[in-house]
Short mmCIF file of C-alpha atoms and ligand atoms in Angstrom, two decimals:
data_model
loop_
_atom_site.label_atom_id
_atom_site.label_comp_id
_atom_site.label_asym_id
_atom_site.label_seq_id
_atom_site.Cartn_x
_atom_site.Cartn_y
_atom_site.Cartn_z
CA MET A 102 -0.01 0.01 0.00
CA SER A 103 1.38 3.41 -0.94
CA ILE A 104 1.26 6.14 1.64
CA ALA A 105 2.16 8.73 -1.01
CA PRO A 106 -0.86 11.09 -1.47
CA ASP A 107 -2.60 11.33 -4.72
CA LEU A 108 -1.99 14.58 -6.63
CA ASP A 109 -1.48 14.47 -10.33
CA LEU A 110 0.17 17.60 -11.73
CA THR A 111 1.61 15.93 -14.74
CA ALA A 112 -0.60 17.83 -17.08
CA PHE A 113 1.39 20.98 -16.29
CA SER A 114 4.75 22.03 -17.70
CA ARG A 115 7.36 22.05 -15.04
CA TYR A 116 10.98 23.15 -15.04
CA ARG A 117 12.75 21.59 -12.01
CA LEU A 118 14.76 24.05 -9.90
CA MET A 119 14.81 22.27 -6.57
CA GLU A 120 17.04 19.27 -5.63
CA GLY A 121 14.20 17.39 -4.21
CA PRO A 122 11.70 17.47 -1.05
CA THR A 123 12.71 19.87 1.85
CA PRO A 124 13.07 18.43 5.10
CA ILE A 125 10.71 18.60 8.08
CA GLN A 126 12.57 19.09 11.41
CA HIS A 127 11.40 18.95 15.03
CA LEU A 128 12.52 22.03 17.10
CA GLY A 129 13.39 20.27 20.45
CA ARG A 130 14.88 23.29 22.38
CA LEU A 131 12.13 25.59 21.41
CA SER A 132 9.27 23.14 21.97
CA LYS A 133 10.62 22.59 25.48
CA LEU A 134 10.66 26.46 26.04
CA ALA A 135 7.23 26.74 24.58
CA GLY A 136 5.87 24.12 27.11
CA ASN A 137 3.19 21.84 25.87
CA VAL A 138 3.32 22.21 21.97
CA ASP A 139 5.66 20.40 19.69
CA ILE A 140 6.98 22.73 17.17
CA TYR A 141 8.17 21.55 13.61
CA VAL A 142 9.48 23.41 10.68
CA LYS A 143 9.47 22.69 6.85
CA ARG A 144 12.46 23.92 5.57
CA ASP A 145 11.41 25.62 2.19
CA ASP A 146 14.45 28.00 2.99
CA LEU A 147 16.80 24.98 2.10
CA MET A 148 17.20 25.08 -1.70
CA GLY A 149 20.48 25.47 -3.60
CA LEU A 150 19.50 27.74 -6.41
CA GLY A 151 19.92 31.73 -6.04
CA GLY A 152 19.92 31.34 -2.22
CA GLY A 153 16.59 29.49 -2.24
CA GLY A 154 13.22 30.03 -0.79
CA SER A 155 9.50 29.48 -1.36
CA LYS A 156 9.31 31.30 -4.75
CA LEU A 157 11.31 28.56 -6.39
CA ARG A 158 8.37 26.14 -6.00
CA LYS A 159 6.09 28.52 -7.88
CA LEU A 160 8.83 29.39 -10.48
CA GLU A 161 9.17 25.57 -11.44
CA PHE A 162 5.65 25.95 -12.80
CA LEU A 163 6.04 29.50 -14.18
CA LEU A 164 9.18 28.56 -16.00
CA GLY A 165 7.58 25.55 -17.26
CA GLU A 166 4.70 27.70 -18.60
CA ALA A 167 7.16 30.34 -20.08
CA LEU A 168 9.35 27.80 -21.76
CA ALA A 169 6.28 25.98 -23.32
CA GLN A 170 5.36 29.26 -24.85
CA GLY A 171 8.75 29.82 -26.25
CA ALA A 172 9.79 32.78 -24.06
CA ASP A 173 13.24 34.10 -24.14
CA THR A 174 12.54 36.78 -21.55
CA ILE A 175 10.83 37.03 -18.15
CA VAL A 176 9.69 40.19 -16.70
CA THR A 177 8.28 40.54 -13.13
CA VAL A 178 7.68 42.91 -10.44
CA GLY A 179 8.15 43.28 -6.64
CA ALA A 180 9.24 45.52 -3.76
CA ARG A 181 12.87 46.76 -3.59
CA GLN A 182 13.85 43.77 -1.44
CA SER A 183 11.58 41.22 -3.28
CA ASN A 184 12.69 37.58 -2.78
CA HIS A 185 10.44 36.60 -5.80
CA ALA A 186 12.51 39.00 -7.90
CA ARG A 187 15.68 37.55 -6.92
CA LEU A 188 14.66 34.06 -7.41
CA THR A 189 13.17 34.91 -10.75
CA ALA A 190 16.51 36.21 -11.73
CA ALA A 191 18.21 32.99 -10.52
CA ALA A 192 15.73 30.60 -12.25
CA ALA A 193 16.01 32.63 -15.55
CA ALA A 194 19.83 32.41 -15.29
CA ARG A 195 19.53 28.69 -14.97
CA ALA A 196 16.94 28.47 -17.67
CA GLY A 197 19.02 30.73 -20.23
CA LEU A 198 16.35 33.40 -20.21
CA ALA A 199 16.84 37.24 -20.04
CA CYS A 200 15.26 38.76 -16.77
CA GLU A 201 14.10 42.27 -16.24
CA ILE A 202 12.57 43.02 -12.73
CA VAL A 203 10.49 46.14 -11.82
CA LEU A 204 11.22 47.06 -8.28
CA THR A 205 9.21 49.72 -6.41
CA ARG A 206 10.23 51.68 -3.39
CA THR A 207 7.15 50.98 -1.51
CA VAL A 208 8.70 50.23 1.86
CA PRO A 209 9.64 53.34 3.76
CA ARG A 210 13.35 52.59 4.20
CA ASP A 211 15.97 54.55 2.31
CA ASP A 212 19.35 53.39 4.02
CA ASN A 213 22.00 51.84 1.74
CA ASP A 214 21.58 48.39 3.20
CA TYR A 215 17.79 48.46 2.23
CA LEU A 216 18.38 50.06 -1.13
CA HIS A 217 21.41 48.22 -2.29
CA ASN A 218 22.31 45.17 -0.22
CA GLY A 219 20.60 41.90 0.45
CA ASN A 220 18.28 40.86 -2.44
CA VAL A 221 19.27 43.87 -4.65
CA LEU A 222 22.90 42.88 -4.60
CA LEU A 223 22.04 39.41 -5.52
CA ASP A 224 19.63 40.47 -8.30
CA GLN A 225 22.63 42.34 -9.97
CA LEU A 226 24.83 39.33 -9.62
CA LEU A 227 22.36 37.17 -11.23
CA GLY A 228 22.25 39.20 -14.27
CA ALA A 229 18.79 40.82 -13.99
CA ARG A 230 18.08 44.28 -15.42
CA ILE A 231 16.67 46.32 -12.70
CA HIS A 232 14.02 49.00 -13.22
CA ASP A 233 13.96 51.27 -10.15
CA LEU A 234 10.54 52.80 -9.43
CA PRO A 235 9.21 55.14 -6.76
CA GLY A 236 6.94 53.74 -4.21
CA HIS A 237 3.70 55.27 -5.56
CA ALA A 238 4.39 53.78 -9.03
CA ASP A 239 2.18 51.10 -10.71
CA ALA A 240 4.89 48.40 -11.18
CA MET A 241 2.50 46.04 -13.20
CA ALA A 242 1.64 48.81 -15.62
CA PHE A 243 5.24 49.72 -16.09
CA ALA A 244 6.12 45.95 -16.50
CA GLN A 245 3.27 45.57 -19.19
CA HIS A 246 4.62 48.61 -21.10
CA ARG A 247 8.11 47.28 -20.86
CA ALA A 248 6.89 43.86 -22.08
CA GLU A 249 5.16 45.45 -25.04
CA ASP A 250 8.43 47.39 -25.93
CA LEU A 251 10.46 44.15 -25.80
CA ARG A 252 7.93 42.40 -27.95
CA LYS A 253 8.14 45.06 -30.57
CA SER A 254 11.82 44.48 -30.78
CA GLY A 255 11.39 40.72 -31.39
CA ARG A 256 11.54 39.30 -27.96
CA LYS A 257 9.25 36.66 -26.61
CA VAL A 258 8.32 37.98 -23.03
CA TYR A 259 6.59 36.13 -20.18
CA LEU A 260 5.12 38.39 -17.59
CA ALA A 261 5.14 37.00 -14.09
CA PRO A 262 2.79 38.59 -11.40
CA LEU A 263 3.62 39.94 -7.96
CA GLY A 264 4.99 37.11 -5.86
CA GLY A 265 4.63 34.69 -8.72
CA SER A 266 1.15 34.15 -7.40
CA SER A 267 -0.89 33.11 -10.63
CA ALA A 268 -2.82 29.99 -10.59
CA VAL A 269 0.00 28.19 -12.46
CA GLY A 270 2.51 29.53 -9.97
CA ASN A 271 0.53 28.44 -7.00
CA LEU A 272 0.66 24.89 -8.20
CA GLY A 273 4.09 24.89 -6.65
CA TYR A 274 2.45 25.00 -3.32
CA ALA A 275 -0.24 22.41 -4.16
CA ALA A 276 2.78 20.09 -4.97
CA CYS A 277 4.26 21.20 -1.60
CA ALA A 278 1.06 20.02 0.18
CA ALA A 279 1.40 16.75 -1.41
CA GLU A 280 5.06 16.60 -0.44
CA LEU A 281 4.26 17.55 3.16
CA LEU A 282 1.44 15.02 3.65
CA GLY A 283 3.64 12.30 2.29
CA GLN A 284 6.33 13.11 4.77
CA ALA A 285 3.89 13.40 7.62
CA ARG A 286 2.35 10.02 6.85
CA GLU A 287 5.84 8.44 6.46
CA ALA A 288 6.87 9.82 9.93
CA GLY A 289 3.52 8.77 11.42
CA VAL A 290 2.98 12.54 12.43
CA SER A 291 -0.12 14.41 12.04
CA PHE A 292 0.04 18.23 12.32
CA ASP A 293 -2.77 20.10 14.12
CA ARG A 294 -1.59 23.33 12.54
CA ILE A 295 0.35 24.49 9.55
CA ALA A 296 1.30 28.17 9.99
CA LEU A 297 2.92 30.49 7.31
CA PRO A 298 3.18 34.04 6.18
CA ASN A 299 0.74 35.33 3.68
CA GLY A 300 1.97 38.20 1.44
CA SER A 301 0.59 37.97 -2.13
CA GLY A 302 -1.46 34.89 -1.05
CA GLY A 303 -0.28 32.37 -3.51
CA THR A 304 1.72 30.09 -1.09
CA HIS A 305 -1.30 30.01 1.27
CA ALA A 306 -3.72 29.48 -1.82
CA GLY A 307 -1.59 26.77 -3.36
CA LEU A 308 -1.44 24.73 -0.04
CA VAL A 309 -5.24 25.00 0.42
CA ALA A 310 -5.92 23.92 -3.14
CA GLY A 311 -3.58 21.06 -2.95
CA LEU A 312 -4.92 19.77 0.38
CA LEU A 313 -8.61 20.11 -0.94
CA SER A 314 -7.55 18.23 -4.28
CA MET A 315 -6.36 15.49 -2.03
CA GLY A 316 -9.45 15.19 0.01
CA GLU A 317 -7.84 16.85 3.03
CA ASP A 318 -9.29 19.45 5.36
CA PRO A 319 -7.50 22.78 4.71
CA ALA A 320 -8.81 24.22 8.11
CA ARG A 321 -5.39 23.28 9.68
CA VAL A 322 -3.55 25.84 7.67
CA VAL A 323 -3.43 29.28 9.17
CA ALA A 324 -1.53 32.24 7.63
CA TYR A 325 -0.57 35.53 9.07
CA ASN A 326 -0.99 38.55 6.70
CA VAL A 327 2.01 40.60 6.33
CA LEU A 328 1.22 42.70 3.23
CA ALA A 329 -2.33 43.73 3.10
CA THR A 330 -5.27 44.00 5.53
CA HIS A 331 -6.86 41.00 6.97
CA GLU A 332 -9.91 41.56 4.95
CA SER A 333 -8.22 42.06 1.56
CA THR A 334 -5.89 39.15 2.26
CA LEU A 335 -8.74 36.92 2.91
CA ALA A 336 -10.51 37.89 -0.29
CA ASN A 337 -7.36 37.70 -2.40
CA THR A 338 -6.33 34.28 -1.12
CA ARG A 339 -9.84 32.72 -1.44
CA LEU A 340 -9.98 33.97 -5.15
CA LYS A 341 -6.40 32.56 -5.74
CA ALA A 342 -7.22 29.24 -3.95
CA GLN A 343 -10.45 28.98 -6.01
CA GLN A 344 -8.50 29.56 -9.32
CA THR A 345 -5.74 27.23 -8.38
CA LEU A 346 -8.23 24.43 -7.31
CA GLU A 347 -10.12 24.84 -10.69
CA LEU A 348 -6.71 24.20 -12.49
CA ILE A 349 -6.32 20.86 -10.82
CA GLN A 350 -10.11 20.00 -10.51
CA PRO A 351 -12.09 21.95 -13.04
CA ALA A 352 -15.47 21.75 -11.28
CA ALA A 353 -14.30 21.99 -7.60
CA ILE A 354 -15.49 24.67 -5.33
CA LEU A 355 -13.66 26.02 -2.57
CA PRO A 356 -15.44 26.13 0.78
CA ILE A 357 -15.75 29.38 2.33
CA SER A 358 -14.15 28.12 5.46
CA GLY A 359 -11.20 26.93 3.49
CA VAL A 360 -8.89 30.00 3.83
CA ILE A 361 -8.00 31.13 7.39
CA VAL A 362 -5.96 34.27 7.86
CA ALA A 363 -4.78 35.36 11.47
CA ASP A 364 -4.47 39.16 11.80
CA GLY A 365 -2.28 41.15 14.16
CA GLN A 366 1.30 40.85 12.95
CA ARG A 367 1.48 43.26 10.03
CA GLY A 368 2.23 46.25 12.35
CA ASP A 369 2.33 49.65 10.46
CA GLY A 370 2.61 47.88 6.99
CA TYR A 371 4.52 45.72 4.68
CA GLY A 372 8.21 45.63 5.36
CA ILE A 373 7.94 47.74 8.50
CA PRO A 374 9.59 45.98 11.38
CA THR A 375 7.67 45.18 14.60
CA ASP A 376 9.15 44.50 18.10
CA ALA A 377 7.35 41.08 17.88
CA MET A 378 9.09 40.33 14.62
CA ARG A 379 12.49 41.23 16.22
CA GLU A 380 11.94 38.99 19.22
CA ALA A 381 10.86 36.09 16.99
CA VAL A 382 13.80 36.41 14.78
CA ARG A 383 16.20 36.48 17.82
CA LEU A 384 14.46 33.72 19.59
CA LEU A 385 14.55 31.13 16.69
CA ALA A 386 18.09 32.03 15.84
CA SER A 387 19.33 31.97 19.45
CA THR A 388 17.52 28.70 20.40
CA GLU A 389 17.72 26.59 17.20
CA GLY A 390 20.23 28.43 14.90
CA LEU A 391 17.54 29.05 12.37
CA LEU A 392 17.30 32.26 10.53
CA LEU A 393 13.98 33.88 9.59
CA ASP A 394 13.49 36.90 7.41
CA PRO A 395 12.21 40.25 8.71
CA VAL A 396 9.38 40.73 6.14
CA TYR A 397 7.49 37.41 6.22
CA GLY A 398 8.75 34.63 8.40
CA GLY A 399 9.71 36.89 11.30
CA LYS A 400 6.20 38.37 11.61
CA ALA A 401 4.52 35.06 10.95
CA PHE A 402 6.63 33.16 13.51
CA ALA A 403 5.82 36.00 16.04
CA GLY A 404 2.25 35.33 15.43
CA LEU A 405 2.58 31.57 15.96
CA LEU A 406 4.48 32.22 19.30
CA GLN A 407 1.79 34.61 20.39
CA ASP A 408 -0.77 31.89 19.58
CA ILE A 409 1.21 29.19 21.74
CA ARG A 410 1.67 31.64 24.46
CA SER A 411 -2.02 32.35 24.58
CA GLN A 412 -2.72 28.76 24.78
CA ALA A 413 -4.49 28.55 21.48
CA PHE A 414 -3.43 24.91 21.20
CA ALA A 415 -4.28 21.93 23.22
CA PRO A 416 -1.49 20.39 25.17
CA GLY A 417 0.54 17.96 22.93
CA SER A 418 -0.47 19.63 19.67
CA LYS A 419 1.93 19.42 16.81
CA VAL A 420 2.32 22.63 14.78
CA LEU A 421 4.37 22.79 11.65
CA PHE A 422 5.75 26.25 10.57
CA LEU A 423 6.61 26.67 6.96
CA MET A 424 10.01 28.48 6.60
CA THR A 425 9.92 30.34 3.37
CA GLY A 426 13.38 31.60 3.11
CA GLY A 427 14.31 35.32 2.52
CA LEU A 428 17.55 35.34 4.41
CA PRO A 429 19.06 38.14 2.22
CA GLY A 430 16.43 40.41 3.73
CA LEU A 431 18.32 40.33 7.13
CA TYR A 432 21.37 41.99 5.47
CA ALA A 433 18.88 44.69 4.08
CA TYR A 434 17.43 45.27 7.43
CA ARG A 435 20.65 45.56 9.49
CA SER A 436 19.58 48.86 10.89
CA ALA A 437 16.33 47.37 12.13
CA PHE A 438 18.13 45.05 14.59
C1 LIG B 745 6.95 35.75 -1.10
C2 LIG B 745 7.32 35.24 0.32
C3 LIG B 745 6.26 34.86 1.26
C4 LIG B 745 4.83 35.00 0.97
O1 LIG B 745 4.38 34.21 -0.13
P1 LIG B 745 3.06 34.82 -0.88
O2 LIG B 745 2.62 33.71 -1.84
O3 LIG B 745 3.45 35.91 -1.65
O4 LIG B 745 1.96 35.08 0.09
C5 LIG B 745 6.74 34.33 2.38
N1 LIG B 745 7.92 34.27 2.72
C6 LIG B 745 9.06 34.78 1.91
C7 LIG B 745 10.38 34.61 2.33
C8 LIG B 745 8.68 35.21 0.57
O5 LIG B 745 9.65 35.70 -0.19
#
C-alpha cells in the first residue's frame, strides 16, 4: 500500500529548480521552552538555487509555462527587497532566459543596506536588469509597457505577477502540500496546525488547493497576513485558492471556511519592522540556529509564538511552521536590529 498522497500535476509543464523535497525538522529546544506544544519546521528555505526560498516552487511551474510558450525573456515585479524578483533572476539564469525586474520603493526605508544590499545585490549578480521605481508607481503597468516594447523589438516575453502568485505559479504549493502530507504520513505524524506568512497569497492558496484536491481538510492551515489588511488578504487568497483548485479539478468549489488568515502581525505595514518580529527572529536564531527573514517569516513566527503563549493549542499539539526563506532580507534590514 502506498502512503504517498494522490495529486497528479503531470498535465502542467514544470522546469525543475529544486534538488528534491525539503526536510521537516522538530525543534526540540524551542518546543521545550514553549511548554506543551511540539514545534516543527518545513525547511523551504533550504534550496540551492539563488539562495533558495519558497518562490522557487512557484517558479518551477511559471518557468514551465514560459518555456512551453517559447519565451526568451521573463519580466516580473516586486518591492525593492523582493525575494521573488531575486529567485526569478536566478531561475532565468539557470534556464538561459533574459530577466528584467521592476522594483518599487514602497517600503519606507532609504538606508544603503535596504536600497542596495541583500536581494538587490544578488539581483545584480544574477544578471537581471533592474527598473527602479518610486513607491507610488504602478509596477505592473510599467512591466506591461516594458513587455510591449520588448515584444516590438522581437523578444518573446513572459510576464510573471507579483510574488509569482498566478494560478499556475501557485501549483508549486499544491505540490508542496502533497510532499508535506507524504512526509507526515511516512513519519507517522499528524499536524494540528500548519502556519505560514501570507503576502501575495499564492503560497497559502496553493497549499489550500492542494489539500482540497487530495480530499484533506485545509482548516489546519493558518496564515498570518504581512502585506495587506486581513479583509483584503482573505478575499485575495480565497480567489487565488479557487483559481488554483480549478486548474487541478475543473469543477471543484472552494469551501468558504477553507482559507483562514490570522491578523495582528502586520504592524504599520508591509516591510515595516515590529518588536514582535525582532523578538521572534532572535528567539529562533538563538535557540535553534535558524534564520527567519524580517518581512515574512519573522512576523508570521511572531504570530505563531503569540498563539502558543496564549494557549490557543491543546497540550501535546503538533504545529508545523513553513520556513519560506528570505535570508538576504536580514542584510537589508541591518539597521532594524
Ligand atoms: C513571497 C514570500 C512569502 C509569501 O508568499 P506569498 O505567496 O506571496 O503569500 C513568504 N516568505 C517569503 C520569504 C517570501 O519571499
